[in-house]
GROMACS .gro file of C-alpha atoms in nm:
model
  324
    1MET     CA    1   6.279  -0.756  -1.721
    2LYS     CA    2   6.044  -1.060  -1.682
    3THR     CA    3   5.734  -0.843  -1.733
    4PRO     CA    4   5.686  -0.713  -2.069
    5LYS     CA    5   5.715  -0.333  -2.089
    6TYR     CA    6   5.540  -0.081  -2.323
    7LEU     CA    7   5.773   0.140  -2.486
    8VAL     CA    8   5.607   0.420  -2.665
    9PRO     CA    9   5.270   0.476  -2.482
   10ASN     CA   10   5.138   0.790  -2.683
   11ASP     CA   11   5.175   0.649  -3.016
   12TYR     CA   12   5.100   0.334  -3.203
   13MET     CA   13   5.429   0.159  -3.328
   14ALA     CA   14   5.446  -0.207  -3.462
   15ASP     CA   15   5.668  -0.466  -3.638
   16PRO     CA   16   5.987  -0.343  -3.453
   17ALA     CA   17   6.351  -0.410  -3.597
   18VAL     CA   18   6.620  -0.355  -3.338
   19HIS     CA   19   6.982  -0.327  -3.348
   20VAL     CA   20   7.276  -0.223  -3.132
   21PHE     CA   21   7.500   0.094  -3.306
   22ASN     CA   22   7.730   0.249  -3.129
   23ASP     CA   23   7.664   0.093  -2.783
   24LYS     CA   24   7.309   0.231  -2.803
   25LEU     CA   25   6.993   0.025  -2.878
   26TYR     CA   26   6.792   0.137  -3.182
   27ILE     CA   27   6.446   0.058  -3.263
   28TYR     CA   28   6.284   0.071  -3.619
   29PRO     CA   29   5.914   0.015  -3.615
   30SER     CA   30   5.651   0.074  -3.862
   31HIS     CA   31   5.378   0.374  -3.763
   32ASP     CA   32   5.036   0.263  -3.713
   33ARG     CA   33   4.741   0.525  -3.770
   34GLU     CA   34   4.400   0.544  -3.789
   35SER     CA   35   4.344   0.543  -4.167
   36GLY     CA   36   3.970   0.501  -4.199
   37ILE     CA   37   4.000   0.173  -4.430
   38PRO     CA   38   3.790  -0.105  -4.320
   39GLU     CA   39   3.978  -0.410  -4.204
   40ASN     CA   40   4.054  -0.685  -4.486
   41ASP     CA   41   4.290  -0.985  -4.552
   42ASN     CA   42   4.516  -0.767  -4.797
   43GLY     CA   43   4.588  -0.548  -4.512
   44ASP     CA   44   4.465  -0.208  -4.671
   45HIS     CA   45   4.390  -0.066  -4.328
   46PHE     CA   46   4.765  -0.095  -4.238
   47ASP     CA   47   4.804   0.247  -4.452
   48MET     CA   48   5.130   0.364  -4.287
   49VAL     CA   49   5.308   0.661  -4.436
   50ASP     CA   50   5.620   0.747  -4.226
   51TYR     CA   51   5.898   0.577  -3.988
   52HIS     CA   52   6.012   0.697  -3.667
   53VAL     CA   53   6.359   0.587  -3.502
   54PHE     CA   54   6.386   0.564  -3.130
   55SER     CA   55   6.713   0.506  -2.933
   56THR     CA   56   6.802   0.434  -2.567
   57ASP     CA   57   7.106   0.343  -2.364
   58ASP     CA   58   6.903   0.168  -2.105
   59ILE     CA   59   6.615  -0.043  -2.214
   60GLU     CA   60   6.523  -0.142  -1.869
   61ASN     CA   61   6.496   0.179  -1.682
   62GLY     CA   62   6.560   0.451  -1.932
   63SER     CA   63   6.347   0.637  -2.144
   64LEU     CA   64   6.324   0.622  -2.530
   65ILE     CA   65   6.414   0.916  -2.751
   66ASP     CA   66   6.216   0.971  -3.024
   67HIS     CA   67   6.427   1.104  -3.336
   68GLY     CA   68   6.109   1.194  -3.525
   69VAL     CA   69   5.998   1.115  -3.860
   70VAL     CA   70   6.322   0.978  -4.072
   71LEU     CA   71   6.139   0.884  -4.374
   72ASP     CA   72   5.813   0.966  -4.535
   73VAL     CA   73   5.622   0.818  -4.823
   74LYS     CA   74   5.588   1.141  -4.984
   75ASN     CA   75   5.950   1.183  -5.043
   76ILE     CA   76   6.011   0.843  -5.219
   77PRO     CA   77   6.004   0.911  -5.604
   78TRP     CA   78   5.863   0.564  -5.685
   79ALA     CA   79   5.592   0.543  -5.390
   80GLY     CA   80   5.235   0.431  -5.408
   81ARG     CA   81   5.118   0.366  -5.066
   82GLN     CA   82   5.177   0.157  -4.764
   83LEU     CA   83   5.507   0.170  -4.573
   84TRP     CA   84   5.511  -0.132  -4.392
   85ASP     CA   85   5.792  -0.268  -4.155
   86CYS     CA   86   6.149  -0.206  -4.230
   87ASP     CA   87   6.515  -0.312  -4.106
   88VAL     CA   88   6.844  -0.122  -4.088
   89ALA     CA   89   7.197  -0.208  -4.127
   90CYS     CA   90   7.536  -0.054  -4.102
   91LYS     CA   91   7.815  -0.099  -4.323
   92ASN     CA   92   8.135   0.145  -4.346
   93GLY     CA   93   7.983   0.408  -4.148
   94LYS     CA   94   7.654   0.394  -4.352
   95TYR     CA   95   7.335   0.329  -4.231
   96TYR     CA   96   7.086   0.150  -4.493
   97MET     CA   97   6.714   0.148  -4.416
   98TYR     CA   98   6.528  -0.137  -4.628
   99PHE     CA   99   6.166  -0.074  -4.641
  100PRO     CA  100   5.862  -0.267  -4.815
  101LEU     CA  101   5.615  -0.016  -5.019
  102LYS     CA  102   5.371  -0.068  -5.289
  103ASP     CA  103   5.471   0.121  -5.598
  104LYS     CA  104   5.238   0.306  -5.845
  105THR     CA  105   5.087  -0.018  -5.965
  106ASP     CA  106   4.996  -0.135  -5.583
  107ILE     CA  107   5.291  -0.423  -5.615
  108PHE     CA  108   5.503  -0.437  -5.318
  109ARG     CA  109   5.880  -0.381  -5.371
  110ILE     CA  110   6.179  -0.329  -5.138
  111GLY     CA  111   6.335   0.016  -5.138
  112VAL     CA  112   6.640   0.149  -4.988
  113ALA     CA  113   6.721   0.471  -4.791
  114VAL     CA  114   7.076   0.566  -4.675
  115SER     CA  115   7.186   0.803  -4.395
  116ASP     CA  116   7.503   0.886  -4.236
  117LYS     CA  117   7.344   0.829  -3.869
  118PRO     CA  118   7.157   0.543  -3.716
  119GLU     CA  119   6.872   0.784  -3.616
  120GLY     CA  120   6.862   0.923  -3.962
  121PRO     CA  121   6.687   1.107  -4.140
  122PHE     CA  122   6.713   0.858  -4.426
  123THR     CA  123   6.750   0.971  -4.812
  124PRO     CA  124   6.542   0.729  -5.033
  125CYS     CA  125   6.721   0.585  -5.345
  126PRO     CA  126   6.516   0.688  -5.677
  127ASP     CA  127   6.412   0.317  -5.750
  128PRO     CA  128   6.362  -0.009  -5.563
  129VAL     CA  129   6.587  -0.278  -5.538
  130ARG     CA  130   6.579  -0.477  -5.885
  131GLY     CA  131   6.416  -0.807  -5.847
  132SER     CA  132   6.264  -0.715  -5.517
  133TYR     CA  133   5.914  -0.826  -5.413
  134SER     CA  134   5.686  -0.892  -5.131
  135ILE     CA  135   5.735  -0.728  -4.758
  136ASP     CA  136   5.931  -0.792  -4.438
  137PRO     CA  137   6.294  -0.730  -4.514
  138ALA     CA  138   6.519  -0.826  -4.235
  139VAL     CA  139   6.902  -0.802  -4.271
  140LEU     CA  140   7.182  -1.024  -4.112
  141ASP     CA  141   7.533  -0.875  -4.059
  142ASP     CA  142   7.698  -1.195  -4.052
  143GLY     CA  143   8.025  -1.040  -3.931
  144ASP     CA  144   8.258  -1.143  -4.212
  145GLY     CA  145   8.148  -0.868  -4.451
  146ASN     CA  146   7.837  -1.020  -4.601
  147PHE     CA  147   7.496  -0.914  -4.549
  148TYR     CA  148   7.182  -1.138  -4.622
  149MET     CA  149   6.807  -1.026  -4.620
  150TYR     CA  150   6.536  -1.236  -4.574
  151PHE     CA  151   6.182  -1.121  -4.660
  152GLY     CA  152   5.842  -1.233  -4.776
  153GLY     CA  153   5.494  -1.249  -4.648
  154LEU     CA  154   5.168  -1.407  -4.731
  155TRP     CA  155   4.812  -1.290  -4.811
  156GLY     CA  156   4.858  -0.884  -4.805
  157GLY     CA  157   5.238  -0.938  -4.859
  158GLN     CA  158   5.177  -1.082  -5.175
  159LEU     CA  159   5.426  -1.360  -5.160
  160GLN     CA  160   5.179  -1.597  -5.309
  161ARG     CA  161   5.196  -1.434  -5.629
  162TYR     CA  162   5.535  -1.551  -5.718
  163ARG     CA  163   5.728  -1.871  -5.787
  164ASN     CA  164   6.107  -1.915  -5.858
  165ASN     CA  165   6.113  -1.504  -5.835
  166LYS     CA  166   5.894  -1.481  -6.133
  167ALA     CA  167   5.555  -1.314  -6.102
  168LEU     CA  168   5.246  -1.566  -6.157
  169GLU     CA  169   4.930  -1.475  -6.380
  170SER     CA  170   4.740  -1.539  -6.059
  171ALA     CA  171   4.802  -1.598  -5.706
  172CYS     CA  172   4.834  -1.964  -5.619
  173PHE     CA  173   4.861  -2.136  -5.259
  174PRO     CA  174   5.010  -2.483  -5.209
  175ALA     CA  175   4.775  -2.761  -5.084
  176ASP     CA  176   4.771  -2.856  -4.729
  177HIS     CA  177   5.001  -3.169  -4.797
  178GLU     CA  178   5.248  -2.975  -5.021
  179PRO     CA  179   5.553  -2.771  -4.886
  180ALA     CA  180   5.442  -2.447  -4.736
  181LEU     CA  181   5.572  -2.140  -4.900
  182PRO     CA  182   5.877  -2.034  -4.769
  183SER     CA  183   6.030  -1.708  -4.660
  184LEU     CA  184   6.306  -1.580  -4.907
  185MET     CA  185   6.679  -1.478  -4.849
  186VAL     CA  186   6.939  -1.326  -5.038
  187ARG     CA  187   7.298  -1.189  -4.999
  188LEU     CA  188   7.322  -0.805  -5.058
  189SER     CA  189   7.561  -0.624  -5.308
  190ASP     CA  190   7.891  -0.475  -5.175
  191ASP     CA  191   7.729  -0.117  -5.200
  192MET     CA  192   7.413  -0.265  -5.000
  193LEU     CA  193   7.178  -0.123  -5.282
  194GLN     CA  194   7.111  -0.413  -5.483
  195PHE     CA  195   7.084  -0.809  -5.459
  196ALA     CA  196   7.406  -0.988  -5.534
  197GLU     CA  197   7.221  -1.315  -5.636
  198GLU     CA  198   6.892  -1.442  -5.719
  199PRO     CA  199   6.674  -1.483  -5.389
  200ARG     CA  200   6.668  -1.834  -5.240
  201GLU     CA  201   6.415  -2.040  -5.028
  202VAL     CA  202   6.438  -2.069  -4.662
  203ILE     CA  203   6.343  -2.412  -4.597
  204VAL     CA  204   6.217  -2.495  -4.237
  205LEU     CA  205   6.246  -2.873  -4.185
  206ASP     CA  206   6.038  -3.077  -3.919
  207GLU     CA  207   6.197  -3.315  -3.661
  208HIS     CA  208   6.233  -3.578  -3.948
  209GLY     CA  209   6.391  -3.365  -4.194
  210ASN     CA  210   6.088  -3.294  -4.411
  211PRO     CA  211   5.981  -2.924  -4.517
  212LEU     CA  212   5.694  -2.813  -4.318
  213THR     CA  213   5.386  -2.825  -4.523
  214ALA     CA  214   5.104  -2.562  -4.600
  215GLY     CA  215   4.883  -2.740  -4.348
  216ASP     CA  216   5.097  -2.737  -4.074
  217THR     CA  217   4.957  -2.363  -3.985
  218GLU     CA  218   5.095  -2.360  -3.619
  219ARG     CA  219   5.443  -2.430  -3.763
  220ARG     CA  220   5.491  -2.309  -4.125
  221PHE     CA  221   5.612  -1.955  -4.219
  222PHE     CA  222   5.381  -1.705  -4.278
  223GLU     CA  223   5.567  -1.350  -4.243
  224ALA     CA  224   5.783  -1.138  -4.036
  225SER     CA  225   6.131  -1.309  -4.073
  226TRP     CA  226   6.393  -1.234  -3.817
  227ILE     CA  227   6.755  -1.384  -3.818
  228HIS     CA  228   7.008  -1.374  -3.513
  229LYS     CA  229   7.310  -1.573  -3.424
  230TYR     CA  230   7.366  -1.767  -3.081
  231ASN     CA  231   7.644  -1.983  -2.975
  232GLY     CA  232   7.746  -2.000  -3.352
  233LYS     CA  233   7.413  -2.150  -3.452
  234TYR     CA  234   7.171  -1.930  -3.684
  235TYR     CA  235   6.823  -1.887  -3.553
  236PHE     CA  236   6.544  -1.821  -3.790
  237SER     CA  237   6.228  -1.664  -3.649
  238TYR     CA  238   5.897  -1.581  -3.815
  239SER     CA  239   5.525  -1.549  -3.750
  240THR     CA  240   5.258  -1.804  -3.842
  241GLY     CA  241   5.017  -1.517  -3.937
  242ASP     CA  242   4.663  -1.649  -3.877
  243THR     CA  243   4.748  -1.875  -3.582
  244HIS     CA  244   4.925  -1.613  -3.402
  245LEU     CA  245   5.262  -1.758  -3.291
  246LEU     CA  246   5.601  -1.671  -3.316
  247CYS     CA  247   5.824  -1.961  -3.402
  248TYR     CA  248   6.208  -2.051  -3.446
  249ALA     CA  249   6.418  -2.264  -3.638
  250VAL     CA  250   6.792  -2.341  -3.630
  251GLY     CA  251   7.077  -2.395  -3.874
  252ASP     CA  252   7.428  -2.413  -3.913
  253ASN     CA  253   7.467  -2.129  -4.188
  254PRO     CA  254   7.259  -1.824  -4.346
  255TYR     CA  255   7.100  -2.027  -4.599
  256GLY     CA  256   6.964  -2.303  -4.408
  257PRO     CA  257   6.812  -2.547  -4.420
  258PHE     CA  258   6.671  -2.455  -4.083
  259THR     CA  259   6.517  -2.735  -3.844
  260TYR     CA  260   6.190  -2.613  -3.643
  261GLN     CA  261   6.234  -2.591  -3.284
  262GLY     CA  262   5.938  -2.443  -3.110
  263VAL     CA  263   5.731  -2.146  -3.010
  264ILE     CA  264   5.902  -1.817  -2.914
  265LEU     CA  265   5.567  -1.630  -2.818
  266THR     CA  266   5.225  -1.735  -2.776
  267PRO     CA  267   4.924  -1.531  -2.928
  268VAL     CA  268   4.915  -1.161  -2.832
  269GLU     CA  269   4.597  -0.941  -2.833
  270GLY     CA  270   4.549  -0.842  -3.198
  271TRP     CA  271   4.614  -1.021  -3.526
  272THR     CA  272   4.947  -0.988  -3.626
  273THR     CA  273   5.266  -1.075  -3.473
  274HIS     CA  274   5.601  -0.955  -3.552
  275HIS     CA  275   5.923  -0.902  -3.376
  276ALA     CA  276   6.311  -0.878  -3.322
  277ILE     CA  277   6.564  -1.044  -3.128
  278VAL     CA  278   6.856  -0.867  -2.997
  279GLU     CA  279   7.139  -0.885  -2.726
  280PHE     CA  280   7.212  -0.584  -2.526
  281LYS     CA  281   7.428  -0.530  -2.243
  282GLY     CA  282   7.452  -0.912  -2.168
  283LYS     CA  283   7.107  -0.967  -2.176
  284TRP     CA  284   6.858  -1.095  -2.472
  285TYR     CA  285   6.528  -0.916  -2.534
  286LEU     CA  286   6.228  -0.981  -2.761
  287PHE     CA  287   6.047  -0.697  -2.911
  288HIS     CA  288   5.727  -0.712  -3.041
  289HIS     CA  289   5.377  -0.560  -3.036
  290ASP     CA  290   5.025  -0.612  -2.918
  291SER     CA  291   4.676  -0.438  -2.961
  292VAL     CA  292   4.589  -0.394  -2.601
  293PRO     CA  293   4.598  -0.015  -2.560
  294SER     CA  294   4.400   0.009  -2.864
  295GLY     CA  295   4.140  -0.184  -2.720
  296GLY     CA  296   4.217  -0.491  -2.957
  297ARG     CA  297   4.198  -0.300  -3.280
  298THR     CA  298   4.417  -0.511  -3.503
  299TRP     CA  299   4.566  -0.184  -3.711
  300LEU     CA  300   4.642   0.021  -3.385
  301ARG     CA  301   4.943  -0.158  -3.222
  302SER     CA  302   5.187  -0.080  -2.932
  303LEU     CA  303   5.568  -0.179  -2.890
  304LYS     CA  304   5.668  -0.403  -2.605
  305VAL     CA  305   5.979  -0.558  -2.488
  306VAL     CA  306   6.065  -0.848  -2.257
  307GLU     CA  307   6.367  -1.034  -2.146
  308LEU     CA  308   6.436  -1.341  -2.375
  309GLU     CA  309   6.603  -1.656  -2.182
  310TYR     CA  310   6.776  -1.971  -2.357
  311ASN     CA  311   6.790  -2.308  -2.199
  312GLU     CA  312   7.126  -2.487  -2.169
  313ASP     CA  313   7.067  -2.686  -2.487
  314GLY     CA  314   7.032  -2.341  -2.664
  315THR     CA  315   6.657  -2.381  -2.714
  316ILE     CA  316   6.426  -2.054  -2.632
  317LYS     CA  317   6.184  -2.062  -2.340
  318THR     CA  318   5.841  -1.998  -2.446
  319ILE     CA  319   5.703  -1.634  -2.348
  320GLU     CA  320   5.313  -1.603  -2.285
  321GLY     CA  321   5.180  -1.352  -2.488
  322ARG     CA  322   4.829  -1.266  -2.433
  323GLY     CA  323   4.727  -1.056  -2.128
  324LYS     CA  324   5.064  -1.003  -2.040
   0.00000   0.00000   0.00000
């Protein structure tokens, strides 16, 4: 699949998390809708209210099964508004959906919903994860019984409101020459419902071993963490946000540090870039979205998939985004 393919032509889905469960590929996207809220830097126009799940056993030639609404904001006891992107992990036959949602005070927390099936429906826990904040949860099953969550996002994602896992009196961004605000990561508890430790910073280093700076806007983290393993290495990928790139860095363990390697995807049509990378039936795929079908409206995005390829040295071949 050298040419990107749209996956859900009759609806607006974005921010895909993608996993292989029971030899099928499952897609867990956010669900864009026309909310009528004016676009702003806080992302208030992204007023999502539910999640669908899609599955297929043939991503190249088959069709997607839409399993319908599997979680709705009206059924979450602590809900305020805005169900942004989610991720799902499987342990001991149970499926755990992690989702960001603003509580009744308009602060983003991360919740958990549980199902016996990868396609849901998912039943939400009565409270968010203790100590959770910000957005974009992505979970790594490390294959040894440990599961790690990566999370965080700037601007509307509220990450600038925190330091050392504590809320600030007012939001604060570092100066251009200072280290950039990083993503966070944390090992999950054995029951998959809480953090097992204090979240730690995910440090991305430049070619000289120095942390990327806030002014390095074409390489520094902004949002949309994803983590996958390839040939024994950990690939941490993310969006640069206002410079519209998907980048990646490589490390030797899930905690990092990770050394910056390059660009996975150049800018697409629309402001945000969010993705998942997964291996399925011997090929690697990049799932992402753009706003071409909606005429470029940032808040109405459509799912896409394209084959992802590695070079012999383990680097990822850059994919051209816009207009494809």
